[in-house]
PDB file of C-alpha atoms in Angstrom:
ATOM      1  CA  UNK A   1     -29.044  37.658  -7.020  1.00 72.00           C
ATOM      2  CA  UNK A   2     -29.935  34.166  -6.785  1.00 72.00           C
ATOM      3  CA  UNK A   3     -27.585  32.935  -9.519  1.00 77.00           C
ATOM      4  CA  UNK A   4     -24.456  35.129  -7.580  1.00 78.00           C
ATOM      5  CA  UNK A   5     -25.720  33.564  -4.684  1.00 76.00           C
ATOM      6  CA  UNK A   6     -25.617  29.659  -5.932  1.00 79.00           C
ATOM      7  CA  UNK A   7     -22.475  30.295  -8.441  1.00 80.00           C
ATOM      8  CA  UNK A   8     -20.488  32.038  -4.996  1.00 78.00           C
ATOM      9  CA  UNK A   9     -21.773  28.866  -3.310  1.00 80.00           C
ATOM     10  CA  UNK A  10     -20.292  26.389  -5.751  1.00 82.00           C
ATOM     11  CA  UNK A  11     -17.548  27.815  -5.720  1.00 83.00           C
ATOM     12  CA  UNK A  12     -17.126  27.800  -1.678  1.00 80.00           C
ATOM     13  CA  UNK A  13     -17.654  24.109  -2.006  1.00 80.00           C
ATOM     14  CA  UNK A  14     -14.960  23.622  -4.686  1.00 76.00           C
ATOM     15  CA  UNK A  15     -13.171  25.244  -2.847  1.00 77.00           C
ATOM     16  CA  UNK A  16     -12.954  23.862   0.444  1.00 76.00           C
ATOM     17  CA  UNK A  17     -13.322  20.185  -1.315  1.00 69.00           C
ATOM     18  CA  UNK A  18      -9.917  21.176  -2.273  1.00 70.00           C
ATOM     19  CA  UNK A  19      -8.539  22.317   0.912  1.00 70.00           C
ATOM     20  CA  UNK A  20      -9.784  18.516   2.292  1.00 67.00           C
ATOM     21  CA  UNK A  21      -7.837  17.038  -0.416  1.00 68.00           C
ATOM     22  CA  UNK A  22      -4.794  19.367   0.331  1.00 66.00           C
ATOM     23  CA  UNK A  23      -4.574  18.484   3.393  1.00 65.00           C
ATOM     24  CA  UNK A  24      -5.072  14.399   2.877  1.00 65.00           C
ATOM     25  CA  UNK A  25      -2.430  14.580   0.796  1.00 68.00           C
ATOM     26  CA  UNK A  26       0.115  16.607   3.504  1.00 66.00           C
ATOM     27  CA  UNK A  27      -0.817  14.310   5.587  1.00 67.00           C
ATOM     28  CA  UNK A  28       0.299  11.259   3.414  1.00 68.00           C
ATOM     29  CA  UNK A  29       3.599  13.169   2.354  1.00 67.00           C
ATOM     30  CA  UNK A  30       4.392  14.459   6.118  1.00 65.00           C
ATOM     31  CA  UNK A  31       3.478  10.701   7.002  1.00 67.00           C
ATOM     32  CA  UNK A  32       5.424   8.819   4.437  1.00 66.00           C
ATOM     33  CA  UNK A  33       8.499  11.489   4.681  1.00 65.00           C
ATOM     34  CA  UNK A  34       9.227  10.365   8.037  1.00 65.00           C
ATOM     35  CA  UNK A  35       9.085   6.950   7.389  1.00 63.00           C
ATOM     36  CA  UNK A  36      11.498   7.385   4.726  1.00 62.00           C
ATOM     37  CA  UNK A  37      13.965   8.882   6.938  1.00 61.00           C
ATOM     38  CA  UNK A  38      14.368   5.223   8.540  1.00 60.00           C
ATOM     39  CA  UNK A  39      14.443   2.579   6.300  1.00 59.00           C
ATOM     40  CA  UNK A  40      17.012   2.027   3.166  1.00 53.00           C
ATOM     41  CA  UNK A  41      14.111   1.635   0.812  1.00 57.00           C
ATOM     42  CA  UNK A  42      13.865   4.992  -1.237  1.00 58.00           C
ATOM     43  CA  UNK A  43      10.781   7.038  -2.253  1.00 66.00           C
ATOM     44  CA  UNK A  44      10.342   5.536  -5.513  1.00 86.00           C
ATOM     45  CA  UNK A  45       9.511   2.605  -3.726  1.00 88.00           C
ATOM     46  CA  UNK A  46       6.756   3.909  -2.225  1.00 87.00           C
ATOM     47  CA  UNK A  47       5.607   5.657  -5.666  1.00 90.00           C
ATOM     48  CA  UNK A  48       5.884   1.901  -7.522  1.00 94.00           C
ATOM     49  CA  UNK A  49       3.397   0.342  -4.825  1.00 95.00           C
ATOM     50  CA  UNK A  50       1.080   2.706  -4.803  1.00 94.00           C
ATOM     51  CA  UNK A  51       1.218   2.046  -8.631  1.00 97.00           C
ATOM     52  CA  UNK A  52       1.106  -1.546  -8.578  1.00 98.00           C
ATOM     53  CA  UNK A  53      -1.942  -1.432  -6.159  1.00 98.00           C
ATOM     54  CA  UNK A  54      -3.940   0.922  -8.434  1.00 97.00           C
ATOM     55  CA  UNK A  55      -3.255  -1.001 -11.316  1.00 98.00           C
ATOM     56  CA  UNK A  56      -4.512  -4.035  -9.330  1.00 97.00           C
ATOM     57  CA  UNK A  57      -7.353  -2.608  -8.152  1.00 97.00           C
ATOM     58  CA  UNK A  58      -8.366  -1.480 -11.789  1.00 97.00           C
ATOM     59  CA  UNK A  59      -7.929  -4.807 -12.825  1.00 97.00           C
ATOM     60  CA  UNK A  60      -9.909  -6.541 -10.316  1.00 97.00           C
ATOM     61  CA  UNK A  61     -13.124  -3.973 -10.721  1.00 96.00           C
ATOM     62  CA  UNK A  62     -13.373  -6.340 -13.965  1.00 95.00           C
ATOM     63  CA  UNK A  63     -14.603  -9.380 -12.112  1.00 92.00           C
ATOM     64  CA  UNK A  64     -18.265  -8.920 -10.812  1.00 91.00           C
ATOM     65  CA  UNK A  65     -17.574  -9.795  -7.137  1.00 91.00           C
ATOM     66  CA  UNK A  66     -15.330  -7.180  -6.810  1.00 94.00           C
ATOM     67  CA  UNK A  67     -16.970  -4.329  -8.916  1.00 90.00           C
ATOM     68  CA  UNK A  68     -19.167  -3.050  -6.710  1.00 90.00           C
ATOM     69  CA  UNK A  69     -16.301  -2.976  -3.596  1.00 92.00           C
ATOM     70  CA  UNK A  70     -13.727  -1.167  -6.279  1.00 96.00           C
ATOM     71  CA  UNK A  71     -15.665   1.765  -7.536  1.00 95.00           C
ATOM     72  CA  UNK A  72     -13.467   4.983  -8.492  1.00 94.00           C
ATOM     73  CA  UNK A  73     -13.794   6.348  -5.675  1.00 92.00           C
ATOM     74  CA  UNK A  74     -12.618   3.472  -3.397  1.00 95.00           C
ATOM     75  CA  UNK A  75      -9.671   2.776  -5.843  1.00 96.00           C
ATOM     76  CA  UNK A  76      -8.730   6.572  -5.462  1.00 93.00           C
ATOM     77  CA  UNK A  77      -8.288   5.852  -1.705  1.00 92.00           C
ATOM     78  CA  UNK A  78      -6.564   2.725  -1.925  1.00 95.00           C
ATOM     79  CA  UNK A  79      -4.194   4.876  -4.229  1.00 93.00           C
ATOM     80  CA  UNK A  80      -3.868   7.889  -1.767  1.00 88.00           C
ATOM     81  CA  UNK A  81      -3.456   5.224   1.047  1.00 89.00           C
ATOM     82  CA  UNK A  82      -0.748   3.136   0.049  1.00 92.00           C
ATOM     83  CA  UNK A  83       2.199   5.253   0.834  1.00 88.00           C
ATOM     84  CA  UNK A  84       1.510   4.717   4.659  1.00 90.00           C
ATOM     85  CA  UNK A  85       1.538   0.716   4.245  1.00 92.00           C
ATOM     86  CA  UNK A  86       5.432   0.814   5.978  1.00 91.00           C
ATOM     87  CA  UNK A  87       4.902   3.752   8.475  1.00 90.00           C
ATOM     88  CA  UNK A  88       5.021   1.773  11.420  1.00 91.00           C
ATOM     89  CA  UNK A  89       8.878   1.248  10.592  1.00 89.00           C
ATOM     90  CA  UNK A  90       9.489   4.257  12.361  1.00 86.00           C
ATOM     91  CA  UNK A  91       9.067   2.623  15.433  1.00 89.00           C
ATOM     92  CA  UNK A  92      11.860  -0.325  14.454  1.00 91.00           C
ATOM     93  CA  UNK A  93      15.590   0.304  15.685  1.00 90.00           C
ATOM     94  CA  UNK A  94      18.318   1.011  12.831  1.00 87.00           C
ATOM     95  CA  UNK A  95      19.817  -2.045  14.031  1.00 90.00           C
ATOM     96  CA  UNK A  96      17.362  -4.515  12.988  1.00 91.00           C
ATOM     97  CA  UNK A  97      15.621  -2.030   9.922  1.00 87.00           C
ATOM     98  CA  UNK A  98      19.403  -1.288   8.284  1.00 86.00           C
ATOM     99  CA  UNK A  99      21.075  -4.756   9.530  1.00 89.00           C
ATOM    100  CA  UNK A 100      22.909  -6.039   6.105  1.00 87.00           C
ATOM    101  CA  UNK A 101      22.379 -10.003   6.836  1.00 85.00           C
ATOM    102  CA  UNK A 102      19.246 -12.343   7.789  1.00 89.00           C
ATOM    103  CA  UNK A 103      17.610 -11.220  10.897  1.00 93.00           C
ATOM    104  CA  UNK A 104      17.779 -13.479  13.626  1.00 95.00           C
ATOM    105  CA  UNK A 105      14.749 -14.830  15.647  1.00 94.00           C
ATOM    106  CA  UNK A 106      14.175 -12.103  17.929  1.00 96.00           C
ATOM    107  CA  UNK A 107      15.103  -9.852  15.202  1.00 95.00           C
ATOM    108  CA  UNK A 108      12.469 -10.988  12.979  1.00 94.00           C
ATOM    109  CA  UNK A 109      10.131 -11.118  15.894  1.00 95.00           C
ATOM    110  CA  UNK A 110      10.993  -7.237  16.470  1.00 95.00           C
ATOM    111  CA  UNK A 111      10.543  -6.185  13.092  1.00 95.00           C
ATOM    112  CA  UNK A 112       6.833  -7.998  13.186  1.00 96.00           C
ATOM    113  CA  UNK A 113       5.564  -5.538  15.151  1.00 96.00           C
ATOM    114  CA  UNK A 114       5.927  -2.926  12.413  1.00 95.00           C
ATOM    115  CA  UNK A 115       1.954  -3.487  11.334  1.00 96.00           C
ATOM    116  CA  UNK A 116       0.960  -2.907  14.980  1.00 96.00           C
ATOM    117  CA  UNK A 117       3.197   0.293  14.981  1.00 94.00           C
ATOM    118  CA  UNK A 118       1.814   1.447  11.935  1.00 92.00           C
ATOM    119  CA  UNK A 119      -1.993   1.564  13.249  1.00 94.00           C
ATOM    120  CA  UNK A 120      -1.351   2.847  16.029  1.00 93.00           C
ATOM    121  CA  UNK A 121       0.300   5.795  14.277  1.00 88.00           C
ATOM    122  CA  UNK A 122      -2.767   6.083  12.390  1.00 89.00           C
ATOM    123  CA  UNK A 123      -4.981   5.835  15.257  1.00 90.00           C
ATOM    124  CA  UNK A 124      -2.941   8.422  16.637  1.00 87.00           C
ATOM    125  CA  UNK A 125      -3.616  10.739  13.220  1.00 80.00           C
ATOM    126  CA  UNK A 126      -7.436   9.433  13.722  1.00 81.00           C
ATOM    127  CA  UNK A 127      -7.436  10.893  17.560  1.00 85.00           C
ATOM    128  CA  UNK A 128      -5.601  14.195  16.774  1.00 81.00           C
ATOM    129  CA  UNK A 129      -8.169  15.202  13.893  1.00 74.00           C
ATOM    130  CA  UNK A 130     -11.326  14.497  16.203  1.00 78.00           C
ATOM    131  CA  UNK A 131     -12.988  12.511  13.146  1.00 73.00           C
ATOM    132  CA  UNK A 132     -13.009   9.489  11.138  1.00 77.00           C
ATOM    133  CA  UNK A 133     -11.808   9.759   7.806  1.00 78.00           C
ATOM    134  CA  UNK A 134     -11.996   7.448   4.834  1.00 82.00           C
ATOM    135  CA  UNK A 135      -8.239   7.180   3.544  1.00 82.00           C
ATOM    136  CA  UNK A 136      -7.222   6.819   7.123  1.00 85.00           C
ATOM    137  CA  UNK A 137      -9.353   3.694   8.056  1.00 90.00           C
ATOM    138  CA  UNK A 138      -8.031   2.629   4.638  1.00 93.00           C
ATOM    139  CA  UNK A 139      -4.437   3.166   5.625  1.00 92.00           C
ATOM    140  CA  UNK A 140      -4.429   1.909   8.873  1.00 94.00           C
ATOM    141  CA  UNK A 141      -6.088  -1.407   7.612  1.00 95.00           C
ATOM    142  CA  UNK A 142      -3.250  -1.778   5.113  1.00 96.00           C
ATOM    143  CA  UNK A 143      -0.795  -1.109   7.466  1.00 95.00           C
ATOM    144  CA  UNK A 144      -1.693  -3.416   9.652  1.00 97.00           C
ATOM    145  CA  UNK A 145      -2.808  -6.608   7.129  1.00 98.00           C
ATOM    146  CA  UNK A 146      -0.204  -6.594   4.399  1.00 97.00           C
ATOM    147  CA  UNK A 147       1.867  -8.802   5.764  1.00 98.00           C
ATOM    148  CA  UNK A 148      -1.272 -11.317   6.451  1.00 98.00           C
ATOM    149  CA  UNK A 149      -0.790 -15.152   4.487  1.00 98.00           C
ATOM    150  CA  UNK A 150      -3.915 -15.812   2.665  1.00 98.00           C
ATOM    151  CA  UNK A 151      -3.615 -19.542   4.531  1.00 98.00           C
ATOM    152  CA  UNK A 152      -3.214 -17.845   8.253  1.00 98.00           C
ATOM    153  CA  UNK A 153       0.701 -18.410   8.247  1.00 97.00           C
ATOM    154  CA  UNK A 154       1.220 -14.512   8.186  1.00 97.00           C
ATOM    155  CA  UNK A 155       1.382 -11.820  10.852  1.00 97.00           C
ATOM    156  CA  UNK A 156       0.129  -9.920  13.117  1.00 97.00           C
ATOM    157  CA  UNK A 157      -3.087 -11.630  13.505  1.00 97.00           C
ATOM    158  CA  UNK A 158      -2.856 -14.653  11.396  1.00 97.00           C
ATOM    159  CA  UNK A 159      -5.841 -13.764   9.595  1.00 98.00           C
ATOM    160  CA  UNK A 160      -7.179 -16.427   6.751  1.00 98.00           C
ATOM    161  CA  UNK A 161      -8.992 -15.646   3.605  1.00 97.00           C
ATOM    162  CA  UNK A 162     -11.276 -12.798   3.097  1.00 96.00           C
ATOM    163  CA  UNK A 163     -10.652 -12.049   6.375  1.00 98.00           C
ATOM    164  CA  UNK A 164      -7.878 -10.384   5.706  1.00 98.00           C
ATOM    165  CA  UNK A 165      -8.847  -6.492   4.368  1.00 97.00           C
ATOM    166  CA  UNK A 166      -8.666  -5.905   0.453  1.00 97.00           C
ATOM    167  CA  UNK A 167      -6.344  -3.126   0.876  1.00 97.00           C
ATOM    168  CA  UNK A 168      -4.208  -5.253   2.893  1.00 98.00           C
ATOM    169  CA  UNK A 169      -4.156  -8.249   0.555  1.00 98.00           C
ATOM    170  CA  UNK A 170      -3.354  -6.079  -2.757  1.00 98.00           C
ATOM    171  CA  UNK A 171      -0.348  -4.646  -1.030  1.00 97.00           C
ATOM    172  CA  UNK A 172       1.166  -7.761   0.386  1.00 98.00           C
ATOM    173  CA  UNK A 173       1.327  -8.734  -3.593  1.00 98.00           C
ATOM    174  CA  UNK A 174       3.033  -5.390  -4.695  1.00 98.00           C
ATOM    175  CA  UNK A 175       5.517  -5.213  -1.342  1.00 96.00           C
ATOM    176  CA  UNK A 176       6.461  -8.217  -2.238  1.00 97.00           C
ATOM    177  CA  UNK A 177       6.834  -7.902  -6.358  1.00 98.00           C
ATOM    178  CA  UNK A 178       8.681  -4.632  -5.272  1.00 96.00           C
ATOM    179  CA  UNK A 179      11.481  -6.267  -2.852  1.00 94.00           C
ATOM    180  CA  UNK A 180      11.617  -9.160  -4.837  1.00 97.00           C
ATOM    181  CA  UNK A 181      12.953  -6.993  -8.183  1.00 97.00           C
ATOM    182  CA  UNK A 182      14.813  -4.350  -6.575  1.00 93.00           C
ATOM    183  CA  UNK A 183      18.363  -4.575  -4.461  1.00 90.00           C
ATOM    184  CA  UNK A 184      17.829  -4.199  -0.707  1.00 87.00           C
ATOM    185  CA  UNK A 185      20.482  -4.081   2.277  1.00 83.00           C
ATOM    186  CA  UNK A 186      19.670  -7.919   3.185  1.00 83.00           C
ATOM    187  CA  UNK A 187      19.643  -8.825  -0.202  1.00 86.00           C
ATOM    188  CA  UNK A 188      21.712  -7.031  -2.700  1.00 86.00           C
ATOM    189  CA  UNK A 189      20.723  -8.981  -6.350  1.00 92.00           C
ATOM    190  CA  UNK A 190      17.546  -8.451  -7.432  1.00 95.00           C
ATOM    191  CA  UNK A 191      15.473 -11.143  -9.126  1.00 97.00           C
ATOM    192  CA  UNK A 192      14.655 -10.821 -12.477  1.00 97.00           C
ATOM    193  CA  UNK A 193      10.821  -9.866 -13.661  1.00 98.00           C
ATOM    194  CA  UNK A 194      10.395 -13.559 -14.785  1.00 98.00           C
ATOM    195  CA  UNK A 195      12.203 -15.025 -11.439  1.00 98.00           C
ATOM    196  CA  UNK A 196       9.606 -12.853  -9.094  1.00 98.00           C
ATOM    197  CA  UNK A 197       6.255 -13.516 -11.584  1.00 98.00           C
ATOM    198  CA  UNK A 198       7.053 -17.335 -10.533  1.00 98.00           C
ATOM    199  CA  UNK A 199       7.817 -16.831  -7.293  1.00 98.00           C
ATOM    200  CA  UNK A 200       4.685 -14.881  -6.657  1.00 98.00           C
ATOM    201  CA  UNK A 201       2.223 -17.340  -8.945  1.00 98.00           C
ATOM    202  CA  UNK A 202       4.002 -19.777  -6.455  1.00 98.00           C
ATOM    203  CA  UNK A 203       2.431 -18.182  -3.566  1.00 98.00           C
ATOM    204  CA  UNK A 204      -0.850 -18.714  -5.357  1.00 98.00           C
ATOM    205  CA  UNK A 205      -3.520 -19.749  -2.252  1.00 97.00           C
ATOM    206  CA  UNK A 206      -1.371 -19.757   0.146  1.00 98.00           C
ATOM    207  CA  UNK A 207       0.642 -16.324   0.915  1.00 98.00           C
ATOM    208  CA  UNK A 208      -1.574 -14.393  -1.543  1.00 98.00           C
ATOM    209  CA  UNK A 209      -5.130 -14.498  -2.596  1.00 98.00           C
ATOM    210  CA  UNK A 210      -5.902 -16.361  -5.709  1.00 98.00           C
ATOM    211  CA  UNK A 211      -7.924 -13.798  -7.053  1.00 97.00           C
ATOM    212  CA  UNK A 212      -5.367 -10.670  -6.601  1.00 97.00           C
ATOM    213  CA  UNK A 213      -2.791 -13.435  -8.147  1.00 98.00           C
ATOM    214  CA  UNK A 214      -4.770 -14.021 -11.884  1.00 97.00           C
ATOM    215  CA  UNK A 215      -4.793 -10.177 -11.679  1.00 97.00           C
ATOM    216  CA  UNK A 216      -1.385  -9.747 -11.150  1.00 98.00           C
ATOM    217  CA  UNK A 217      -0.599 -11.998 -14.267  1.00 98.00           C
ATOM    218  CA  UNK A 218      -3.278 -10.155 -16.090  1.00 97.00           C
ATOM    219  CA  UNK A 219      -1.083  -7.110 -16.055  1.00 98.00           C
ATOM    220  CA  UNK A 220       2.443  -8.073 -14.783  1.00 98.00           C
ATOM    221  CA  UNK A 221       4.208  -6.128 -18.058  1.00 98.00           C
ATOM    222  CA  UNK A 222       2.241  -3.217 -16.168  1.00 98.00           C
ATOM    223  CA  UNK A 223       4.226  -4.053 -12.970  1.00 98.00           C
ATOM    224  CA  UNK A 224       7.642  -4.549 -14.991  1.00 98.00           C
ATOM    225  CA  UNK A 225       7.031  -1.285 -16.536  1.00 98.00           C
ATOM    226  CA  UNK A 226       6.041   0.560 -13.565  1.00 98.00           C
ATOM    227  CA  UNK A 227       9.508  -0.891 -11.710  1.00 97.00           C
ATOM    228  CA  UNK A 228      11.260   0.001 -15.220  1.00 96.00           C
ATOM    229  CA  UNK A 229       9.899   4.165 -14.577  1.00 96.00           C
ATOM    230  CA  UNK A 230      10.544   4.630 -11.094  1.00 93.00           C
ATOM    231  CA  UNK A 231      14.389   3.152 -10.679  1.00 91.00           C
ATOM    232  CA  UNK A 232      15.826   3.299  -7.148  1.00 84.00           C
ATOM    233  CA  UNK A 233      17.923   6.584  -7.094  1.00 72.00           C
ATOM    234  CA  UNK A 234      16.363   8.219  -9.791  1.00 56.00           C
TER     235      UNK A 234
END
C-alpha cells in the first residue's frame, strides 16, 4: 500500500510540474504572439535571440564569477524568458514601429518607452496570477534593461555597469547581433557576419559589457550559424 501510495504520489507531482511548465510556456507563446502581430520583425527572430542568449549564457557559466549566477536552471529561464524582451512594442503606434526611414526625435523618444511598456505588461501578467513567478521577474527585467549602455548612455533608466540586470545585458548583445545581420523596414541591407562581429567588439565597454563581449567572440560561428538556421520567412 505504501509503495501505491508514494509511486501515485510521484506521479501527481510529475504531473502537475508539467501542467506549471505548460502553462509558462502558453503564457510566453500567447505573450510573444501578440507582439508579433505589431512589429515587421518575424518569429524567427524571436527564436534566434532566445538562441543567442542561451548560447551566451552557457558560455559565460565558464568564468567563475558568473558560475554560480548561471546554473541550469537559471539559464533555462533566461531561455524561456527571452521571447518577451520586445513585448512592450505592442503599446507603440504602426506609425513609428512600421515607419520605413530614420525616426525622428519625438519618434525615437516614443519608441523608448517600449521597455517601460513591456514591464508593465508583465506586471500586469504578475497581478492577474496572484503570485510571483521566476521566468516572469526574469522577463520583465529583460524587457525593461536591454536597451541599457553598459557606460549609462542607454535607456530607460540610464543604468551603468552591473547595474544593469544579466538578463538584460545578454539580450542587448543578441538584439543587436540580430538587427544588425538581418534586413529590417528602416534598414533594408543587412551587414555581413564579419561587418556586425566588429561593430559589436566596437561597442566593447561602452554599449555592452566587456565580459558578455569576449563571450560573444568565444562563440560568434555559434551566432552565424544560429542566424544561418532560422532565416527570416522560413
Amino acid at each position: 500500500f505504501l509503495r501505491d501510495k508514494s509511486a501515485y504520489l510521484e506521479r501527481e507531482v510529475a504531473l502537475r510540474t508539467l501542467e506549471v511548465q505548460a502553462t509558462q510556456d502558453v503564457t510566453i507563446m500567447g505573450m510573444t504572439s501578440l507582439a508579433e502581430t505589431r512589429d515587421d520583425e518575424t518569429g524567427n527572430h524571436i527564436r534566434r535571440t532566445q538562441l543567442y542568449v542561451k548560447a551566451l549564457a552557457e558560455r559565460l557559466r565558464l568564468q567563475p564569477r558568473f558560475e554560480a549566477q548561471l546554473n541550469e536552471r537559471m539559464i533555462e529561464l533566461i531561455y524561456k524568458s527571452a521571447p518577451l524582451h520586445d513585448i512592450g512594442k505592442i503599446g507603440i503606434s504602426d506609425a513609428i514601429l512600421l515607419k520605413p526611414g530614420k525616426l525622428t526625435p519625438e519618434e525615437f523618444v516614443a519608441m523608448q518607452r517600449h521597455p517601460g511598456l513591456g514591464r508593465k505588461a508583465i506586471e500586469g501578467a504578475e497581478r492577474r496570477l496572484g503570485m510571483r513567478v521566476p521566468f516572469l521577474r526574469i522577463a520583465k527585467d529583460m524587457a525593461y534593461s536591454h536597451h541599457e549602455h553598459w557606460d549609462g548612455s542607454g535607456y530607460p533608466e540610464g543604468l551603468v555597469g552591473e547595474e544593469i540586470p544579466l538578463p538584460g545585458r545578454l539580450m542587448a548583445l543578441a538584439d543587436v547581433y540580430d538587427a544588425l545581420v538581418h534586413p529590417r523596414i528602416y534598414r533594408p541591407q543587412p551587414f555581413t557576419h564579419e561587418q556586425a562581429c566588429t561593430m559589436l567588439i566596437r561597442g566593447r565597454g561602452t554599449q555592452f559589457d566587456p565580459k558578455v563581449i569576449d563571450a560573444f567572440i568565444d562563440i560568434a560561428d555559434d551566432f552565424q550559424r544560429i542566424a544561418r538556421n532560422y532565416p527570416d520567412g522560413d
